[in-house]
Amino acid sequence: MSKPGRLKKKKQKQLEASQAKNADRHILYQKSVQDTETEIVLMLEKYREIRGKDPLSFREDFCGTALLSTAWCMGDDRRTAQGVDLCEDTLAWGREHNVKPAGSDVTSRIELVNGNVLAVKQPGVDITCAFNFSYSVFKTRDILRQYFEAVRKGLNKDGILMLDIFGGTEAIDCVEEDREVEGEDFEFVWHQEKYNPVTNEILCHIHFKFDDGSVMENAFTYDWRLWTIAEINELLIEAGFSRVHVYWEEYEDDGDEDDEYMVGTGNYIEVTEVENQESWVSYIFAEV
Ligand SMILES: C[S@@+](CC[C@H](N)C(=O)[O-])C[C@H]1O[C@@H](n2cnc3c(N)ncnc32)[C@H](O)[C@@H]1O
């Protein structure tokens, strides 16, 4: 290759490297993974259905950047939130980028605690949530039951624990799955690197791929146990919850006559039996 050609390639490489290098992994995560509006609508709808009133106090376990806690408090000036996370750097990022910009009225109703969800005492709340499968860090029945017991003790008498869970025939496949993020210049990549059928442990990563070809590898890594709905159900009852509801997303035809492709409607209904799918995300809500 001629010298100018080499230089051009070098410059191009530097440019490519910079897009991934300059990106902030928390912003990328929030844009590609989190959908606080949908989660809040679902929490309110199901809480009202079960309890016949509005929830006001909220605890977000494994809160990360506390985006959900902030959105919760912004939606109604009577609402309060407590967010708990082990990682002080992530909490600090959330304080700076999510909580503070929401203004002093919101800031005064959010408490962020740097600690272990197993140990931090709950203030007595209407809802505790652990979303994006974060409780999967607990890999034994004993520890997960201990976590559920701690949550139950910290809920009001009308309190509800809200969890999400994923599964399906593809959930144990070691694959990389790319997804475009609407209106953004990057793709979200979910990478299941390992699955151990003896323990049901999985090792997963999130990578971000940019339009210029650069990649932010292992932006987040999760060393989890893949729990089943049945196991979670049993452990919630063993931990003293009185009733468990499982919600499954309704699907409809995508309208294209040339295929049999189904799309989620965003509407979740309570189920006791369903047909398995290649991949699904479901919700489990447990009453005190
Ligand atoms: C998958 S992220 C979840 C972020 C956010 N809740 C969401 O829905 O996207 C998992 C978070 O859990 C935190 N974490 C892991 N183990 C924890 C524990 N035992 N107690 C508190 N936080 C924990 C990590 O620091 C990380 O921020």
mmCIF file of C-alpha atoms and ligand atoms in Angstrom:
data_model
loop_
_atom_site.group_PDB
_atom_site.id
_atom_site.type_symbol
_atom_site.label_atom_id
_atom_site.label_comp_id
_atom_site.label_asym_id
_atom_site.label_seq_id
_atom_site.Cartn_x
_atom_site.Cartn_y
_atom_site.Cartn_z
ATOM 1 C CA MET A 1 0.000 0.000 0.000
ATOM 2 C CA SER A 2 1.263 3.519 -0.822
ATOM 3 C CA LYS A 3 2.212 5.841 2.064
ATOM 4 C CA PRO A 4 -0.804 8.190 1.691
ATOM 5 C CA GLY A 5 -3.042 5.089 1.532
ATOM 6 C CA ARG A 6 -1.538 3.777 4.782
ATOM 7 C CA LEU A 7 -1.965 7.162 6.455
ATOM 8 C CA LYS A 8 -5.585 7.363 5.337
ATOM 9 C CA LYS A 9 -6.252 3.915 6.800
ATOM 10 C CA LYS A 10 -4.513 4.869 10.059
ATOM 11 C CA LYS A 11 -6.557 8.048 10.362
ATOM 12 C CA GLN A 12 -9.723 6.131 9.597
ATOM 13 C CA LYS A 13 -8.838 3.585 12.309
ATOM 14 C CA GLN A 14 -8.269 6.343 14.860
ATOM 15 C CA LEU A 15 -11.619 7.838 13.965
ATOM 16 C CA GLU A 16 -13.325 4.482 14.262
ATOM 17 C CA ALA A 17 -11.743 3.804 17.599
ATOM 18 C CA SER A 18 -12.909 7.129 18.927
ATOM 19 C CA GLN A 19 -16.656 6.578 18.567
ATOM 20 C CA ALA A 20 -16.683 3.588 20.915
ATOM 21 C CA LYS A 21 -13.966 5.144 23.038
ATOM 22 C CA ASN A 22 -15.820 8.403 23.536
ATOM 23 C CA ALA A 23 -19.190 6.862 24.284
ATOM 24 C CA ASP A 24 -20.555 6.609 27.825
ATOM 25 C CA ARG A 25 -21.651 3.033 28.606
ATOM 26 C CA HIS A 26 -24.398 4.168 30.998
ATOM 27 C CA ILE A 27 -26.008 6.375 28.341
ATOM 28 C CA LEU A 28 -25.844 3.511 25.838
ATOM 29 C CA TYR A 29 -27.400 1.128 28.400
ATOM 30 C CA GLN A 30 -30.211 3.505 29.291
ATOM 31 C CA LYS A 31 -31.041 4.104 25.625
ATOM 32 C CA SER A 32 -30.989 0.468 24.584
ATOM 33 C CA VAL A 33 -32.151 -1.501 27.616
ATOM 34 C CA GLN A 34 -34.356 0.668 29.781
ATOM 35 C CA ASP A 35 -37.943 1.648 29.062
ATOM 36 C CA THR A 36 -39.136 3.346 32.238
ATOM 37 C CA GLU A 37 -42.443 4.527 30.804
ATOM 38 C CA THR A 38 -43.571 0.986 29.934
ATOM 39 C CA GLU A 39 -42.381 -0.371 33.283
ATOM 40 C CA ILE A 40 -44.193 2.311 35.278
ATOM 41 C CA VAL A 41 -47.439 1.844 33.314
ATOM 42 C CA LEU A 42 -47.260 -1.911 33.978
ATOM 43 C CA MET A 43 -46.477 -1.490 37.696
ATOM 44 C CA LEU A 44 -49.344 0.977 38.185
ATOM 45 C CA GLU A 45 -51.838 -1.091 36.185
ATOM 46 C CA LYS A 46 -51.146 -4.342 38.017
ATOM 47 C CA TYR A 47 -50.889 -2.736 41.471
ATOM 48 C CA ARG A 48 -54.287 -1.066 40.949
ATOM 49 C CA GLU A 49 -55.766 -4.347 39.689
ATOM 50 C CA ILE A 50 -54.524 -6.282 42.723
ATOM 51 C CA ARG A 51 -54.841 -3.664 45.499
ATOM 52 C CA GLY A 52 -57.500 -1.297 44.134
ATOM 53 C CA LYS A 53 -55.446 1.836 44.874
ATOM 54 C CA ASP A 54 -52.390 3.770 43.729
ATOM 55 C CA PRO A 55 -48.910 2.856 44.952
ATOM 56 C CA LEU A 56 -46.782 5.796 46.097
ATOM 57 C CA SER A 57 -43.647 4.513 47.815
ATOM 58 C CA PHE A 58 -41.190 2.581 45.707
ATOM 59 C CA ARG A 59 -37.902 0.794 46.179
ATOM 60 C CA GLU A 60 -35.709 -0.031 43.212
ATOM 61 C CA ASP A 61 -33.286 -2.821 44.084
ATOM 62 C CA PHE A 62 -30.132 -3.141 41.918
ATOM 63 C CA CYS A 63 -31.059 0.395 40.797
ATOM 64 C CA GLY A 64 -27.882 1.116 38.792
ATOM 65 C CA THR A 65 -28.189 4.711 37.587
ATOM 66 C CA ALA A 66 -31.629 5.099 39.244
ATOM 67 C CA LEU A 67 -33.311 6.046 35.986
ATOM 68 C CA LEU A 68 -36.494 4.222 37.002
ATOM 69 C CA SER A 69 -36.596 5.772 40.498
ATOM 70 C CA THR A 70 -36.213 9.211 38.939
ATOM 71 C CA ALA A 71 -38.990 8.616 36.406
ATOM 72 C CA TRP A 72 -41.193 7.226 39.213
ATOM 73 C CA CYS A 73 -40.857 10.412 41.267
ATOM 74 C CA MET A 74 -41.213 12.693 38.239
ATOM 75 C CA GLY A 75 -44.600 11.127 37.395
ATOM 76 C CA ASP A 76 -46.395 12.270 40.582
ATOM 77 C CA ASP A 77 -45.253 14.688 43.287
ATOM 78 C CA ARG A 78 -46.565 12.413 46.072
ATOM 79 C CA ARG A 79 -44.266 9.561 45.084
ATOM 80 C CA THR A 80 -41.032 8.590 46.858
ATOM 81 C CA ALA A 81 -38.226 6.230 45.872
ATOM 82 C CA GLN A 82 -35.311 4.452 47.439
ATOM 83 C CA GLY A 83 -32.679 3.007 45.114
ATOM 84 C CA VAL A 84 -30.104 0.471 46.285
ATOM 85 C CA ASP A 85 -26.963 -0.594 44.467
ATOM 86 C CA LEU A 86 -23.579 -2.049 45.387
ATOM 87 C CA CYS A 87 -21.669 0.128 42.948
ATOM 88 C CA GLU A 88 -20.998 3.665 44.209
ATOM 89 C CA ASP A 89 -19.592 4.812 40.831
ATOM 90 C CA THR A 90 -22.826 3.860 39.071
ATOM 91 C CA LEU A 91 -24.923 5.579 41.749
ATOM 92 C CA ALA A 92 -22.767 8.714 41.467
ATOM 93 C CA TRP A 93 -23.283 8.736 37.698
ATOM 94 C CA GLY A 94 -27.041 8.387 38.252
ATOM 95 C CA ARG A 95 -27.105 11.244 40.792
ATOM 96 C CA GLU A 96 -25.317 13.522 38.336
ATOM 97 C CA HIS A 97 -27.096 12.582 35.101
ATOM 98 C CA ASN A 98 -30.592 11.493 36.195
ATOM 99 C CA VAL A 99 -31.548 12.602 39.705
ATOM 100 C CA LYS A 100 -30.032 16.106 39.855
ATOM 101 C CA PRO A 101 -31.321 17.266 36.447
ATOM 102 C CA ALA A 102 -34.850 16.293 37.557
ATOM 103 C CA GLY A 103 -34.789 19.227 40.000
ATOM 104 C CA SER A 104 -34.833 19.706 43.747
ATOM 105 C CA ASP A 105 -38.439 18.621 44.192
ATOM 106 C CA VAL A 106 -37.577 15.187 42.755
ATOM 107 C CA THR A 107 -34.166 15.005 44.417
ATOM 108 C CA SER A 108 -35.771 15.511 47.828
ATOM 109 C CA ARG A 109 -37.973 12.439 47.314
ATOM 110 C CA ILE A 110 -35.232 10.031 46.198
ATOM 111 C CA GLU A 111 -32.792 8.297 48.505
ATOM 112 C CA LEU A 112 -29.922 6.403 46.911
ATOM 113 C CA VAL A 113 -28.211 3.860 49.117
ATOM 114 C CA ASN A 114 -24.854 2.304 48.373
ATOM 115 C CA GLY A 115 -25.194 -1.209 49.750
ATOM 116 C CA ASN A 116 -26.169 -4.828 49.352
ATOM 117 C CA VAL A 117 -29.896 -5.463 48.788
ATOM 118 C CA LEU A 118 -29.590 -8.359 51.243
ATOM 119 C CA ALA A 119 -28.520 -6.031 54.012
ATOM 120 C CA VAL A 120 -30.074 -2.597 53.453
ATOM 121 C CA LYS A 121 -33.235 -2.244 55.504
ATOM 122 C CA GLN A 122 -36.290 -1.289 53.482
ATOM 123 C CA PRO A 123 -38.307 1.714 54.606
ATOM 124 C CA GLY A 124 -41.758 0.052 54.309
ATOM 125 C CA VAL A 125 -42.861 0.533 50.708
ATOM 126 C CA ASP A 126 -45.787 -0.237 48.405
ATOM 127 C CA ILE A 127 -43.624 -1.653 45.624
ATOM 128 C CA THR A 128 -40.142 -3.150 45.517
ATOM 129 C CA CYS A 129 -38.845 -4.011 42.083
ATOM 130 C CA ALA A 130 -35.800 -5.917 40.852
ATOM 131 C CA PHE A 131 -35.798 -5.467 37.084
ATOM 132 C CA ASN A 132 -33.575 -6.524 34.258
ATOM 133 C CA PHE A 133 -33.144 -9.899 35.948
ATOM 134 C CA SER A 134 -30.677 -8.506 38.488
ATOM 135 C CA TYR A 135 -31.660 -10.939 41.281
ATOM 136 C CA SER A 136 -30.081 -13.656 39.066
ATOM 137 C CA VAL A 137 -26.750 -12.799 40.750
ATOM 138 C CA PHE A 138 -28.064 -14.914 43.625
ATOM 139 C CA LYS A 139 -27.196 -18.412 42.542
ATOM 140 C CA THR A 140 -28.528 -20.643 45.310
ATOM 141 C CA ARG A 141 -32.053 -21.238 46.555
ATOM 142 C CA ASP A 142 -30.996 -20.237 50.093
ATOM 143 C CA ILE A 143 -29.614 -16.832 49.110
ATOM 144 C CA LEU A 144 -32.468 -16.026 46.757
ATOM 145 C CA ARG A 145 -35.011 -17.001 49.456
ATOM 146 C CA GLN A 146 -33.094 -14.839 51.937
ATOM 147 C CA TYR A 147 -33.375 -11.911 49.485
ATOM 148 C CA PHE A 148 -37.120 -12.454 49.005
ATOM 149 C CA GLU A 149 -37.584 -12.632 52.818
ATOM 150 C CA ALA A 150 -35.729 -9.334 53.261
ATOM 151 C CA VAL A 151 -37.915 -7.718 50.597
ATOM 152 C CA ARG A 152 -41.126 -9.044 52.169
ATOM 153 C CA LYS A 153 -40.179 -7.648 55.591
ATOM 154 C CA GLY A 154 -39.598 -4.229 54.022
ATOM 155 C CA LEU A 155 -42.918 -4.013 52.211
ATOM 156 C CA ASN A 156 -46.123 -2.460 53.567
ATOM 157 C CA LYS A 157 -49.004 -4.802 54.349
ATOM 158 C CA ASP A 158 -50.356 -4.092 50.844
ATOM 159 C CA GLY A 159 -46.915 -4.285 49.289
ATOM 160 C CA ILE A 160 -45.957 -6.110 46.107
ATOM 161 C CA LEU A 161 -42.575 -7.371 44.886
ATOM 162 C CA MET A 162 -42.191 -7.016 41.122
ATOM 163 C CA LEU A 163 -39.657 -9.060 39.159
ATOM 164 C CA ASP A 164 -38.985 -9.748 35.508
ATOM 165 C CA ILE A 165 -37.592 -12.992 34.128
ATOM 166 C CA PHE A 166 -36.421 -14.223 30.747
ATOM 167 C CA GLY A 167 -36.408 -17.633 29.134
ATOM 168 C CA GLY A 168 -37.407 -19.661 26.088
ATOM 169 C CA THR A 169 -35.857 -22.367 23.971
ATOM 170 C CA GLU A 170 -33.028 -20.014 22.915
ATOM 171 C CA ALA A 171 -32.205 -18.751 26.405
ATOM 172 C CA ILE A 172 -29.510 -21.396 26.892
ATOM 173 C CA ASP A 173 -27.919 -20.989 23.452
ATOM 174 C CA CYS A 174 -24.458 -19.480 23.285
ATOM 175 C CA VAL A 175 -25.113 -16.774 20.717
ATOM 176 C CA GLU A 176 -24.581 -13.099 19.929
ATOM 177 C CA GLU A 177 -27.698 -11.205 19.014
ATOM 178 C CA ASP A 178 -27.535 -7.701 17.492
ATOM 179 C CA ARG A 179 -30.411 -5.270 17.763
ATOM 180 C CA GLU A 180 -30.699 -1.811 16.249
ATOM 181 C CA VAL A 181 -31.574 1.002 18.622
ATOM 182 C CA GLU A 182 -34.108 3.316 17.031
ATOM 183 C CA GLY A 183 -32.735 6.733 16.133
ATOM 184 C CA GLU A 184 -29.222 5.939 17.460
ATOM 185 C CA ASP A 185 -25.872 5.408 15.767
ATOM 186 C CA PHE A 186 -25.115 2.174 17.618
ATOM 187 C CA GLU A 187 -26.380 -1.390 17.942
ATOM 188 C CA PHE A 188 -27.007 -3.298 21.152
ATOM 189 C CA VAL A 189 -25.447 -6.759 21.292
ATOM 190 C CA TRP A 190 -26.555 -9.408 23.784
ATOM 191 C CA HIS A 191 -23.883 -12.080 24.005
ATOM 192 C CA GLN A 192 -24.454 -15.325 25.878
ATOM 193 C CA GLU A 193 -20.950 -16.662 26.209
ATOM 194 C CA LYS A 194 -21.443 -19.687 28.446
ATOM 195 C CA TYR A 195 -24.212 -21.889 29.766
ATOM 196 C CA ASN A 196 -23.547 -24.652 32.264
ATOM 197 C CA PRO A 197 -26.375 -27.221 32.187
ATOM 198 C CA VAL A 198 -25.244 -28.703 35.503
ATOM 199 C CA THR A 199 -25.763 -25.494 37.498
ATOM 200 C CA ASN A 200 -27.855 -23.415 35.066
ATOM 201 C CA GLU A 201 -25.251 -20.660 35.364
ATOM 202 C CA ILE A 202 -24.907 -18.314 32.394
ATOM 203 C CA LEU A 203 -22.255 -15.767 31.530
ATOM 204 C CA CYS A 204 -23.529 -12.876 29.401
ATOM 205 C CA HIS A 205 -22.166 -9.595 28.092
ATOM 206 C CA ILE A 206 -23.518 -6.450 26.530
ATOM 207 C CA HIS A 207 -21.424 -4.968 23.705
ATOM 208 C CA PHE A 208 -22.192 -1.868 21.669
ATOM 209 C CA LYS A 209 -21.361 -1.633 17.941
ATOM 210 C CA PHE A 210 -21.130 1.755 16.262
ATOM 211 C CA ASP A 211 -21.927 2.884 12.733
ATOM 212 C CA ASP A 212 -18.247 3.609 12.107
ATOM 213 C CA GLY A 213 -17.318 -0.018 12.827
ATOM 214 C CA SER A 214 -15.895 0.500 16.308
ATOM 215 C CA VAL A 215 -17.063 -1.702 19.171
ATOM 216 C CA MET A 216 -17.321 -1.222 22.930
ATOM 217 C CA GLU A 217 -16.777 -4.799 24.103
ATOM 218 C CA ASN A 218 -17.993 -6.129 27.448
ATOM 219 C CA ALA A 219 -19.574 -2.831 28.436
ATOM 220 C CA PHE A 220 -21.462 -4.910 31.010
ATOM 221 C CA THR A 221 -20.947 -8.523 32.125
ATOM 222 C CA TYR A 222 -23.438 -10.672 34.004
ATOM 223 C CA ASP A 223 -22.545 -13.842 35.859
ATOM 224 C CA TRP A 224 -25.973 -15.244 36.637
ATOM 225 C CA ARG A 225 -28.057 -18.293 37.340
ATOM 226 C CA LEU A 226 -30.891 -18.755 34.886
ATOM 227 C CA TRP A 227 -33.885 -19.260 37.166
ATOM 228 C CA THR A 228 -37.227 -20.656 36.010
ATOM 229 C CA ILE A 229 -40.647 -19.190 36.747
ATOM 230 C CA ALA A 230 -41.536 -22.323 38.728
ATOM 231 C CA GLU A 231 -38.457 -21.982 40.966
ATOM 232 C CA ILE A 232 -39.098 -18.281 41.600
ATOM 233 C CA ASN A 233 -42.731 -19.029 42.402
ATOM 234 C CA GLU A 234 -41.789 -21.675 44.964
ATOM 235 C CA LEU A 235 -39.126 -19.517 46.603
ATOM 236 C CA LEU A 236 -41.493 -16.533 46.908
ATOM 237 C CA ILE A 237 -44.051 -18.694 48.715
ATOM 238 C CA GLU A 238 -41.305 -20.200 50.924
ATOM 239 C CA ALA A 239 -40.209 -16.628 51.749
ATOM 240 C CA GLY A 240 -43.696 -15.846 53.063
ATOM 241 C CA PHE A 241 -45.422 -14.114 50.147
ATOM 242 C CA SER A 242 -49.116 -14.989 50.079
ATOM 243 C CA ARG A 243 -49.793 -15.044 46.357
ATOM 244 C CA VAL A 244 -47.795 -14.963 43.125
ATOM 245 C CA HIS A 245 -49.005 -13.681 39.740
ATOM 246 C CA VAL A 246 -47.284 -14.493 36.458
ATOM 247 C CA TYR A 247 -47.844 -12.125 33.533
ATOM 248 C CA TRP A 248 -47.180 -13.083 29.923
ATOM 249 C CA GLU A 249 -47.111 -10.767 26.928
ATOM 250 C CA GLU A 250 -49.902 -11.134 24.395
ATOM 251 C CA TYR A 251 -48.784 -11.625 20.798
ATOM 252 C CA GLU A 252 -50.458 -10.821 17.482
ATOM 253 C CA ASP A 253 -49.778 -11.426 13.810
ATOM 254 C CA ASP A 254 -47.406 -8.804 12.358
ATOM 255 C CA GLY A 255 -49.854 -8.261 9.468
ATOM 256 C CA ASP A 256 -47.472 -9.597 6.813
ATOM 257 C CA GLU A 257 -49.283 -12.356 4.898
ATOM 258 C CA ASP A 258 -45.979 -13.790 3.646
ATOM 259 C CA ASP A 259 -44.792 -14.936 7.058
ATOM 260 C CA GLU A 260 -46.132 -16.269 10.342
ATOM 261 C CA TYR A 261 -44.164 -13.778 12.401
ATOM 262 C CA MET A 262 -45.800 -12.627 15.654
ATOM 263 C CA VAL A 263 -45.109 -9.366 17.498
ATOM 264 C CA GLY A 264 -45.619 -8.512 21.153
ATOM 265 C CA THR A 265 -48.517 -6.146 21.905
ATOM 266 C CA GLY A 266 -47.006 -4.791 25.140
ATOM 267 C CA ASN A 267 -50.098 -6.049 26.941
ATOM 268 C CA TYR A 268 -49.414 -8.492 29.776
ATOM 269 C CA ILE A 269 -52.066 -10.919 31.013
ATOM 270 C CA GLU A 270 -52.051 -13.271 33.980
ATOM 271 C CA VAL A 271 -51.388 -16.885 32.997
ATOM 272 C CA THR A 272 -50.992 -20.334 34.531
ATOM 273 C CA GLU A 273 -50.142 -22.213 31.331
ATOM 274 C CA VAL A 274 -48.573 -20.988 28.067
ATOM 275 C CA GLU A 275 -46.837 -22.314 24.993
ATOM 276 C CA ASN A 276 -43.066 -21.911 25.179
ATOM 277 C CA GLN A 277 -41.410 -19.518 22.726
ATOM 278 C CA GLU A 278 -37.896 -19.068 21.397
ATOM 279 C CA SER A 279 -37.405 -16.159 23.733
ATOM 280 C CA TRP A 280 -39.664 -14.377 26.181
ATOM 281 C CA VAL A 281 -39.626 -11.834 28.998
ATOM 282 C CA SER A 282 -42.278 -12.319 31.635
ATOM 283 C CA TYR A 283 -43.191 -10.593 34.920
ATOM 284 C CA ILE A 284 -43.696 -12.162 38.357
ATOM 285 C CA PHE A 285 -45.491 -10.052 40.981
ATOM 286 C CA ALA A 286 -45.753 -11.340 44.554
ATOM 287 C CA GLU A 287 -48.231 -10.107 47.189
ATOM 288 C CA VAL A 288 -47.247 -9.765 50.850
HETATM 289 C C1 LIG B 1 -28.418 -5.462 35.439
HETATM 290 S S1 LIG B 1 -27.929 -4.009 36.371
HETATM 291 C C2 LIG B 1 -29.537 -3.390 36.669
HETATM 292 C C3 LIG B 1 -29.699 -1.922 36.460
HETATM 293 C C4 LIG B 1 -31.144 -1.443 36.514
HETATM 294 N N1 LIG B 1 -31.838 -1.923 37.693
HETATM 295 C C5 LIG B 1 -31.938 -1.852 35.299
HETATM 296 O O1 LIG B 1 -33.095 -2.249 35.435
HETATM 297 O O2 LIG B 1 -31.463 -1.776 34.190
HETATM 298 C C6 LIG B 1 -27.426 -4.765 37.868
HETATM 299 C C7 LIG B 1 -27.005 -3.839 39.011
HETATM 300 O O3 LIG B 1 -27.057 -4.583 40.226
HETATM 301 C C8 LIG B 1 -26.015 -4.169 41.086
HETATM 302 N N2 LIG B 1 -25.831 -5.245 42.086
HETATM 303 C C9 LIG B 1 -25.366 -6.502 41.892
HETATM 304 N N3 LIG B 1 -25.437 -7.220 43.033
HETATM 305 C C10 LIG B 1 -25.992 -6.403 43.976
HETATM 306 C C11 LIG B 1 -26.352 -6.552 45.350
HETATM 307 N N4 LIG B 1 -26.157 -7.711 45.999
HETATM 308 N N5 LIG B 1 -26.894 -5.505 46.000
HETATM 309 C C12 LIG B 1 -27.098 -4.318 45.362
HETATM 310 N N6 LIG B 1 -26.797 -4.125 44.062
HETATM 311 C C13 LIG B 1 -26.244 -5.135 43.375
HETATM 312 C C14 LIG B 1 -24.863 -3.887 40.166
HETATM 313 O O4 LIG B 1 -23.951 -2.980 40.764
HETATM 314 C C15 LIG B 1 -25.589 -3.301 38.933
HETATM 315 O O5 LIG B 1 -25.622 -1.889 38.987
#
